[in-house]
Short mmCIF file of N, CA, C and O in Angstrom, two decimals:
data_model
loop_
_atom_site.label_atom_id
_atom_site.label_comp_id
_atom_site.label_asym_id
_atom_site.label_seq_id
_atom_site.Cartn_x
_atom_site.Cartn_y
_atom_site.Cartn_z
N UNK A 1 -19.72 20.08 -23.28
CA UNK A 1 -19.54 18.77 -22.68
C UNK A 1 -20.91 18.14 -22.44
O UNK A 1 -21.94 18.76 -22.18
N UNK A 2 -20.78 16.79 -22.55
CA UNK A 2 -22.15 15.97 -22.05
C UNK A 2 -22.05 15.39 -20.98
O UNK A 2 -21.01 15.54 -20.34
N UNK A 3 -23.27 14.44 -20.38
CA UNK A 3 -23.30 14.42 -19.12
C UNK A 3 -22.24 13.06 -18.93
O UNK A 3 -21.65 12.82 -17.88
N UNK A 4 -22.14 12.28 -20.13
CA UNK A 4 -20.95 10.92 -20.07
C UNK A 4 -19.99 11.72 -19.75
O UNK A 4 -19.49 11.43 -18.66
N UNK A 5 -19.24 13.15 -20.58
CA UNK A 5 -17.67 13.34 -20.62
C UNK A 5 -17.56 13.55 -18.40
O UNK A 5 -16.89 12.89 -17.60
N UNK A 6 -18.26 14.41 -18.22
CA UNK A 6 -18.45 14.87 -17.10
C UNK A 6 -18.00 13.23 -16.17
O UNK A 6 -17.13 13.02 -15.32
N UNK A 7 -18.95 12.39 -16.74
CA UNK A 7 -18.78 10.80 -15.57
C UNK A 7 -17.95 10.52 -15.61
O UNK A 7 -17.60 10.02 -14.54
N UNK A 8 -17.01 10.53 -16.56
CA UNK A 8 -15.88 10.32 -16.98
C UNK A 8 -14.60 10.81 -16.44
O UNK A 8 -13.72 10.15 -15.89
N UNK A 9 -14.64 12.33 -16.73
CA UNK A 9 -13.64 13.01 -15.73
C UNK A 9 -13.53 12.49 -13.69
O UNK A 9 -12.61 12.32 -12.89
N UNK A 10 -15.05 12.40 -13.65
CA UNK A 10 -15.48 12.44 -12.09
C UNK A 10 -14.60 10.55 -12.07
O UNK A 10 -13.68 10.27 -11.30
N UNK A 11 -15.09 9.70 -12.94
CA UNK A 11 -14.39 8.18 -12.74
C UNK A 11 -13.12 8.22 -12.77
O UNK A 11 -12.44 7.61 -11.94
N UNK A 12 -12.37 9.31 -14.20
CA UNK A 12 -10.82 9.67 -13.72
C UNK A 12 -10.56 10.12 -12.37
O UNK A 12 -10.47 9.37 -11.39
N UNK A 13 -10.47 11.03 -12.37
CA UNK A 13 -10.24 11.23 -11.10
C UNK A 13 -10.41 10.78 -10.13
O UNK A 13 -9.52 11.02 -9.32
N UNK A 14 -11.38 10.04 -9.72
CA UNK A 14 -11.46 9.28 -8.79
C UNK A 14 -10.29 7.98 -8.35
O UNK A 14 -9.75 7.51 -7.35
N UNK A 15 -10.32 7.80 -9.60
CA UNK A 15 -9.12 6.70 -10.02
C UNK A 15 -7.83 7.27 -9.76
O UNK A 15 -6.84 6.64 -9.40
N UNK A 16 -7.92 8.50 -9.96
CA UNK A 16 -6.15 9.36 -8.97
C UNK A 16 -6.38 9.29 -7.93
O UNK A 16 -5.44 8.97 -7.21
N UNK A 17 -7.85 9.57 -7.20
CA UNK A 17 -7.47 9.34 -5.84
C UNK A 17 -7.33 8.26 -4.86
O UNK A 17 -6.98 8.25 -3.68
N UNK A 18 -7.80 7.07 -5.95
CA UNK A 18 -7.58 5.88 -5.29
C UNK A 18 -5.72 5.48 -5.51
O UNK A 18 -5.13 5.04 -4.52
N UNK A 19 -5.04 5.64 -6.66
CA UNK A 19 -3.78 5.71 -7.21
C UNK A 19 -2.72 6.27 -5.60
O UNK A 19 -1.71 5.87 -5.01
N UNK A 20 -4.14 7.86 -5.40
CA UNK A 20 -3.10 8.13 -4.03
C UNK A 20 -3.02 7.86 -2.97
O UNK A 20 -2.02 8.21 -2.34
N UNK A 21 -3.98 7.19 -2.40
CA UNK A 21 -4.32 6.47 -1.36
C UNK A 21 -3.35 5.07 -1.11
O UNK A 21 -2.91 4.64 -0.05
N UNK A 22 -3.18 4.51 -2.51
CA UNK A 22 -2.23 3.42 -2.33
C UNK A 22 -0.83 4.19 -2.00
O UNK A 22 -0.06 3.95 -1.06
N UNK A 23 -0.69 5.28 -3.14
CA UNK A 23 0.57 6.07 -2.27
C UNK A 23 0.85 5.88 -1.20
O UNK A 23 1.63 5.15 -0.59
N UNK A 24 -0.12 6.87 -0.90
CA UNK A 24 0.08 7.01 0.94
C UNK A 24 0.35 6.28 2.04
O UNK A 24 0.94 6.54 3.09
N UNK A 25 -0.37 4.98 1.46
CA UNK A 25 -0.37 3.50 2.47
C UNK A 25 1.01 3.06 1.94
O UNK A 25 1.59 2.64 2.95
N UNK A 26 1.92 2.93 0.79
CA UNK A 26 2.89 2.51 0.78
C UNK A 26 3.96 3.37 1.71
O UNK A 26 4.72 2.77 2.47
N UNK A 27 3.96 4.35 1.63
CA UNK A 27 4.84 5.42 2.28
C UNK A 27 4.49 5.26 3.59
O UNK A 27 5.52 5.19 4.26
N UNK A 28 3.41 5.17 4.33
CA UNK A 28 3.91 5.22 5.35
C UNK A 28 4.07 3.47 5.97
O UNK A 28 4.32 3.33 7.17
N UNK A 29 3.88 2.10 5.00
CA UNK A 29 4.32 1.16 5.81
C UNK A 29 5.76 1.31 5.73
O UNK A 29 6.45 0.87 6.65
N UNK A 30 6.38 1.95 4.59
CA UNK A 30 7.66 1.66 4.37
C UNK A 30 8.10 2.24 5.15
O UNK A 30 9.01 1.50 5.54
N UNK A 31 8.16 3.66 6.12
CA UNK A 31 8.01 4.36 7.03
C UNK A 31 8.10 4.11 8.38
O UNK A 31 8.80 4.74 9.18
N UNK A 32 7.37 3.16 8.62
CA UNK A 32 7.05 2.14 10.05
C UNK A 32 7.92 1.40 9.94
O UNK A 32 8.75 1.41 10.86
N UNK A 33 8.13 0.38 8.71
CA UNK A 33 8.95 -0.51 8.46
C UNK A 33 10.66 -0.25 9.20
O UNK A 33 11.32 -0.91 10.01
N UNK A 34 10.99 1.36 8.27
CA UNK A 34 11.92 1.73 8.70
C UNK A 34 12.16 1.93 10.10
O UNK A 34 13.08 1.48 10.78
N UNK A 35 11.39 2.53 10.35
CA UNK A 35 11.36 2.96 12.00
C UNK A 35 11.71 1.81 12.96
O UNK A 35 12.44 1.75 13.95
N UNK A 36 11.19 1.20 12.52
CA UNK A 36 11.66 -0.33 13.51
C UNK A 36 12.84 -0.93 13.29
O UNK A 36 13.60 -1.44 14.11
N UNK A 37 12.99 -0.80 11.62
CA UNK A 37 14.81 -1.30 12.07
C UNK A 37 15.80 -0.79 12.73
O UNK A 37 16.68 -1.21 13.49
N UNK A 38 15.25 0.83 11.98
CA UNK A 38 16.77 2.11 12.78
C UNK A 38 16.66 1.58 14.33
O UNK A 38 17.65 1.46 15.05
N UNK A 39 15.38 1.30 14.73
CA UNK A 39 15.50 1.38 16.27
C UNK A 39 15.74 0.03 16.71
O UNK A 39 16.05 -0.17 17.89
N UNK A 40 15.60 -1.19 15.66
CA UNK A 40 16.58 -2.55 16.26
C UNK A 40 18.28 -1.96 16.58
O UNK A 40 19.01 -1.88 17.57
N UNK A 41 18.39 -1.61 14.99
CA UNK A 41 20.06 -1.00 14.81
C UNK A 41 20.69 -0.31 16.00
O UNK A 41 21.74 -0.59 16.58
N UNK A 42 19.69 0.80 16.29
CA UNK A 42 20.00 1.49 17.58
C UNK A 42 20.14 0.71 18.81
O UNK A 42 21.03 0.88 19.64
N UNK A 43 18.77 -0.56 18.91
CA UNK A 43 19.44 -0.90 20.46
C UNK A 43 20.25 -2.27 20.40
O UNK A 43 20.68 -2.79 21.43
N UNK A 44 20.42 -2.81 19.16
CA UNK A 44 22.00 -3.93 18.72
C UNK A 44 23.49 -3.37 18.70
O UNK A 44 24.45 -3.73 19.38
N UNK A 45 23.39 -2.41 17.77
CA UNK A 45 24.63 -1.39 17.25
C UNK A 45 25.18 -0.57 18.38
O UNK A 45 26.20 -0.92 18.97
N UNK A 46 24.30 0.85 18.76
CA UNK A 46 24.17 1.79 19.49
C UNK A 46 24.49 1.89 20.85
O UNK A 46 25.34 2.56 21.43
N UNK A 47 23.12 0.58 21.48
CA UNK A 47 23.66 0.39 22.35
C UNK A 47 22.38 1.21 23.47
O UNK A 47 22.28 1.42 24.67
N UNK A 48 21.50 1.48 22.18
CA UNK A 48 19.76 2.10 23.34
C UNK A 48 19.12 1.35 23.91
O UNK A 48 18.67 0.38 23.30
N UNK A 49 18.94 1.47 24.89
CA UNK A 49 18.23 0.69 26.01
C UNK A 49 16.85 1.08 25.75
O UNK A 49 16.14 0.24 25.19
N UNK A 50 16.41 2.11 26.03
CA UNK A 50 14.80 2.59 25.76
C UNK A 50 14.49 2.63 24.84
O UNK A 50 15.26 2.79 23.89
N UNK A 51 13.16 2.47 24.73
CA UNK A 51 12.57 3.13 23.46
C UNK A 51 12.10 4.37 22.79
O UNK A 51 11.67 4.56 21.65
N UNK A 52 12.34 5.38 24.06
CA UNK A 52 12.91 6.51 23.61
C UNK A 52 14.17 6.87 23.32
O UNK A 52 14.38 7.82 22.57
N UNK A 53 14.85 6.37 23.71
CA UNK A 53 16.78 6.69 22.88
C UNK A 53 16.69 5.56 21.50
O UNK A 53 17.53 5.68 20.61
N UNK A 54 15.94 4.80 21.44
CA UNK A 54 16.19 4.00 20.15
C UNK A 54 15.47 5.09 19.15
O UNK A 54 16.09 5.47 18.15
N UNK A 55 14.12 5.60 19.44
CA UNK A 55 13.33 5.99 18.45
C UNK A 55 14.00 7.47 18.29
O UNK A 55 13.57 8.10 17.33
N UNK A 56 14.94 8.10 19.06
CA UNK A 56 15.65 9.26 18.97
C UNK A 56 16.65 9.26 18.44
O UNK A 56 17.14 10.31 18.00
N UNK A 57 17.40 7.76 18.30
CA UNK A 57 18.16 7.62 17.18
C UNK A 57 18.38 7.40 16.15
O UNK A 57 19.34 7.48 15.39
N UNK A 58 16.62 6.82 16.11
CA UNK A 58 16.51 6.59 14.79
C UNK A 58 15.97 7.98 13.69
O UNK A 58 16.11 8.06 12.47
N UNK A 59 15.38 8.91 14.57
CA UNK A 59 15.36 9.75 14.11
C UNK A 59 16.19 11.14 13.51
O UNK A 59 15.86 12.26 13.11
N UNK A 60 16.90 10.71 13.62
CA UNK A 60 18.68 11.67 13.59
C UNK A 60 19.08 11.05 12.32
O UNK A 60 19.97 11.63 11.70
N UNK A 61 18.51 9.83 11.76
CA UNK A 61 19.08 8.95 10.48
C UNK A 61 18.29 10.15 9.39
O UNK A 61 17.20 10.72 9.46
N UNK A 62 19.50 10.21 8.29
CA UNK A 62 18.64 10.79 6.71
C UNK A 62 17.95 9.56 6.55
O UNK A 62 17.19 10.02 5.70
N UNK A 63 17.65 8.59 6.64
CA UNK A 63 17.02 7.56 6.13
C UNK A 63 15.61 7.67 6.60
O UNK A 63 14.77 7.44 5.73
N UNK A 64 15.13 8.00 7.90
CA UNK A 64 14.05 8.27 8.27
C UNK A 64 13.69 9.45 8.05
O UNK A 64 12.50 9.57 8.34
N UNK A 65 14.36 10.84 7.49
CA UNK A 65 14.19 11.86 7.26
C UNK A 65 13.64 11.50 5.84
O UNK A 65 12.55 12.05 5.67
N UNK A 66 14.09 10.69 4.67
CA UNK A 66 13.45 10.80 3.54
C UNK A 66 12.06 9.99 3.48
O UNK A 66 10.98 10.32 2.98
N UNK A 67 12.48 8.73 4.21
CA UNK A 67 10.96 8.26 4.43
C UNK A 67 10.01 9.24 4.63
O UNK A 67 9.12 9.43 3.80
N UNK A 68 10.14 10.01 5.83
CA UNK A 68 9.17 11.14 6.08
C UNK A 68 8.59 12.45 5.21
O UNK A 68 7.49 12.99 5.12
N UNK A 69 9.82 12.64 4.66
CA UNK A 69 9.50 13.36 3.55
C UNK A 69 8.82 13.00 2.24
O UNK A 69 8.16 13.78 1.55
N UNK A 70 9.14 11.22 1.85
CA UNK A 70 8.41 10.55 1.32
C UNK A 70 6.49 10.46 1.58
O UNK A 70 5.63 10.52 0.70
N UNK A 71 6.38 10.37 2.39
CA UNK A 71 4.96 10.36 3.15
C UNK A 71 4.31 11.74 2.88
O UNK A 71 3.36 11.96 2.14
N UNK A 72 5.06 12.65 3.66
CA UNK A 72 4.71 14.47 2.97
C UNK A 72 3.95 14.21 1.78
O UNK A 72 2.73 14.30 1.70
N UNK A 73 5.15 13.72 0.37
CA UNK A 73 4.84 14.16 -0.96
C UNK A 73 3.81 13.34 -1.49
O UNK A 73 3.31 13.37 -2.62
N UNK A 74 3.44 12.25 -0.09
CA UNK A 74 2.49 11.14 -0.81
C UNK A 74 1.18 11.67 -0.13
O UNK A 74 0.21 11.30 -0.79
N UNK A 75 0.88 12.28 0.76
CA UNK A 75 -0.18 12.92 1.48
C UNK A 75 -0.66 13.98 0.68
O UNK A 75 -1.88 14.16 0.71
N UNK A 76 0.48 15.22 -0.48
CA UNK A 76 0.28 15.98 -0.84
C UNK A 76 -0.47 16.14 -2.20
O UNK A 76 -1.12 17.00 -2.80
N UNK A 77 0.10 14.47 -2.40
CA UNK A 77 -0.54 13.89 -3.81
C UNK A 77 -2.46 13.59 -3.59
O UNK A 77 -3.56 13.70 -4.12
N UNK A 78 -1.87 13.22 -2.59
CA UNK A 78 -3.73 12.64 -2.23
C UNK A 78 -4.70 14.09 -1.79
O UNK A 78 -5.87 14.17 -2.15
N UNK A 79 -4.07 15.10 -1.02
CA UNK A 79 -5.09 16.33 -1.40
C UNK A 79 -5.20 16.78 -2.54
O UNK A 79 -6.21 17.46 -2.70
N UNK A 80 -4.21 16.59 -3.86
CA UNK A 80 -4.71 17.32 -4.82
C UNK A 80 -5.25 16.28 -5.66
O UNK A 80 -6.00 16.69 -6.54
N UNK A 81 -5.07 15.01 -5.61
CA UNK A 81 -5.92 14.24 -6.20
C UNK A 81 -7.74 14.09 -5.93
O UNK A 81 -8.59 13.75 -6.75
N UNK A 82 -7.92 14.60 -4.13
CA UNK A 82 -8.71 15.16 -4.07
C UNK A 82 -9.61 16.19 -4.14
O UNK A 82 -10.82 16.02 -4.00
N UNK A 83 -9.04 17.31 -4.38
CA UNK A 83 -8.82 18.60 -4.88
C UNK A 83 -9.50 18.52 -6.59
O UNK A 83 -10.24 19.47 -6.87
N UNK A 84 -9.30 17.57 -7.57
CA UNK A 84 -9.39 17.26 -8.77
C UNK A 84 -10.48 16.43 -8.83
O UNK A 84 -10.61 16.13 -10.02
N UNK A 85 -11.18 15.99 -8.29
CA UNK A 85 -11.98 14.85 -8.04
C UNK A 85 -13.47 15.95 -7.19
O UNK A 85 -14.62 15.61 -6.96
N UNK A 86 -12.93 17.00 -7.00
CA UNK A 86 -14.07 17.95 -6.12
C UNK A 86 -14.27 18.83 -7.00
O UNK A 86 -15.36 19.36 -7.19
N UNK A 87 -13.03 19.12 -7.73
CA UNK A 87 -13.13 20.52 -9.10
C UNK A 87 -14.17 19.88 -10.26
O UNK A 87 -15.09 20.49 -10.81
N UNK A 88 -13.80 18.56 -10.47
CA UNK A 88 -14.90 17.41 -11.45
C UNK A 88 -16.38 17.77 -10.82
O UNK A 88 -17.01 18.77 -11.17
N UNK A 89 -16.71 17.12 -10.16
CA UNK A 89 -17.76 17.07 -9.54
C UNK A 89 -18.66 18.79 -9.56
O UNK A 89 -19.77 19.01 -10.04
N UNK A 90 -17.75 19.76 -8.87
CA UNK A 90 -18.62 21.02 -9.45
C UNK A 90 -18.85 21.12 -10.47
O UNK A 90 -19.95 21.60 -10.74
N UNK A 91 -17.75 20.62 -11.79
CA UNK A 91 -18.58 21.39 -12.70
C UNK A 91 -18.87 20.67 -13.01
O UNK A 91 -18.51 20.72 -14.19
N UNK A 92 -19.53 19.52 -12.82
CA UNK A 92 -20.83 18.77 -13.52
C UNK A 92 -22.29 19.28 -12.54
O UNK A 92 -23.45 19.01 -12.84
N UNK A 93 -21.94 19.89 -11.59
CA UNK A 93 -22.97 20.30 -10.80
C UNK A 93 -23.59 21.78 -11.75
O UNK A 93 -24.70 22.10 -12.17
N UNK A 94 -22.39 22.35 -11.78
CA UNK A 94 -22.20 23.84 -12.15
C UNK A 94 -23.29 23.56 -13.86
O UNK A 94 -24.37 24.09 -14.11
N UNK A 95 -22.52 22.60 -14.74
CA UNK A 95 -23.35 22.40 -15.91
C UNK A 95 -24.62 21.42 -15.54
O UNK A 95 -25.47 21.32 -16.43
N UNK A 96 -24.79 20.79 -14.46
CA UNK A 96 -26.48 20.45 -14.22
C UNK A 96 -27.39 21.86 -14.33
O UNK A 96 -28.43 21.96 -14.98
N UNK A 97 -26.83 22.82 -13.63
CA UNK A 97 -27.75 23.77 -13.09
C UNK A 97 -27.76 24.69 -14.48
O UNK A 97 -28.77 25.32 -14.77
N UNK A 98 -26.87 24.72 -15.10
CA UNK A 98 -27.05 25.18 -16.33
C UNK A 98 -27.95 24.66 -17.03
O UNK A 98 -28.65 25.51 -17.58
N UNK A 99 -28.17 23.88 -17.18
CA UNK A 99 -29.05 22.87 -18.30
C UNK A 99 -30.34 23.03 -17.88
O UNK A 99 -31.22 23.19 -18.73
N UNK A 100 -30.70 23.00 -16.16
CA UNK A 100 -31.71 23.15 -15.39
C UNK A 100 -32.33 24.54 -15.83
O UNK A 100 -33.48 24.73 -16.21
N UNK A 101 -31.27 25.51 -15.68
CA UNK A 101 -31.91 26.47 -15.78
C UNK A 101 -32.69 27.11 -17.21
O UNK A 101 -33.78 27.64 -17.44
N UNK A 102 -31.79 26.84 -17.81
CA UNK A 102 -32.22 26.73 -19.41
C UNK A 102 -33.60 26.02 -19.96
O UNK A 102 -34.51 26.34 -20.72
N UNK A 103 -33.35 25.18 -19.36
CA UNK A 103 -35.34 24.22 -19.45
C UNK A 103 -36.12 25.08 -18.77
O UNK A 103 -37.06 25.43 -19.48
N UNK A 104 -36.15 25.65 -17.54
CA UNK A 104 -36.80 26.67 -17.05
C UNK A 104 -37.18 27.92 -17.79
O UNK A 104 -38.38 28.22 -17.77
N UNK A 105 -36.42 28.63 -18.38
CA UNK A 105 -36.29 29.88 -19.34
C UNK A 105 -37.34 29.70 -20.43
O UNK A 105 -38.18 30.50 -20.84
N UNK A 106 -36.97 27.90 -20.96
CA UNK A 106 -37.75 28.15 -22.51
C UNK A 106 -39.48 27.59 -21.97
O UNK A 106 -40.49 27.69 -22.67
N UNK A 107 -39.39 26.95 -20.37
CA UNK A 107 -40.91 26.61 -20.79
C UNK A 107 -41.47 27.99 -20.22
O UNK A 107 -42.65 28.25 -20.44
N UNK A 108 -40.36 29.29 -19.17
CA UNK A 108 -41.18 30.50 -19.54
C UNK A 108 -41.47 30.93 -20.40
O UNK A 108 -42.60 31.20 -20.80
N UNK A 109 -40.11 31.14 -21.01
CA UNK A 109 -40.37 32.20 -22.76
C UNK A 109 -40.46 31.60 -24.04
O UNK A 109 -40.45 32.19 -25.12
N UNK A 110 -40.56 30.20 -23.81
CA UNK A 110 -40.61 29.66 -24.98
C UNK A 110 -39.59 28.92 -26.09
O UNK A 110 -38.65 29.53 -26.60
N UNK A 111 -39.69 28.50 -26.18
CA UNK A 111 -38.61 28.13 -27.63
C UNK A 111 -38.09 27.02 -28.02
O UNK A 111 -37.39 26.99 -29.03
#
């Protein structure tokens, strides 16, 4: 590999982790979003006075259970998008020091 393919991978990736970041921010407005209706629903419908019995009812909904789980898989995306974006980066470090070291070798021994 050369030192472009290397910029390259490191600009991909980077570009997943920006990809997951928008994830993440979508999931959890949609998230909030939800949260506030279940808990209108709850104190129109229901019949919750607080905002702890609204937000306790809203939490008992599968609807806020997938949101949440939504958010999980979008958080999980963004560590390994980060994760990929850190694996890049070593080994362009890993093949700097290679290259480094190799120039070192030949102006010892020659060649």
């Amino acid at each position: 590999m050369n030192q472009e393919d290397f910029a390259q991978s490191i600009r991909d990736a980077g570009a997943e982790v920006s990809d997951a970041e928008k994830g993440l921010a979508i999931a959890e407005a949609g998230e909030k979003k939800l949260m506030a209706q279940l808990m209108l629903t709850a104190q129109v419908r229901e019949g919750c006075k607080t905002a702890a019995a609204q937000s306790s009812w809203a939490d008992r909904q599968d609807e806020m259970e997938a949101a949440r789980i939504e958010r999980g898989v979008a958080k999980g995306k963004l560590a390994a998008s980060k994760a990929n974006l850190l694996a890049a980066e070593v080994a362009f470090k890993t093949w700097q020091t290679e290259m480094a070291t190799n120039r070192a070798e030949r102006r010892v021994y020659g060649a």
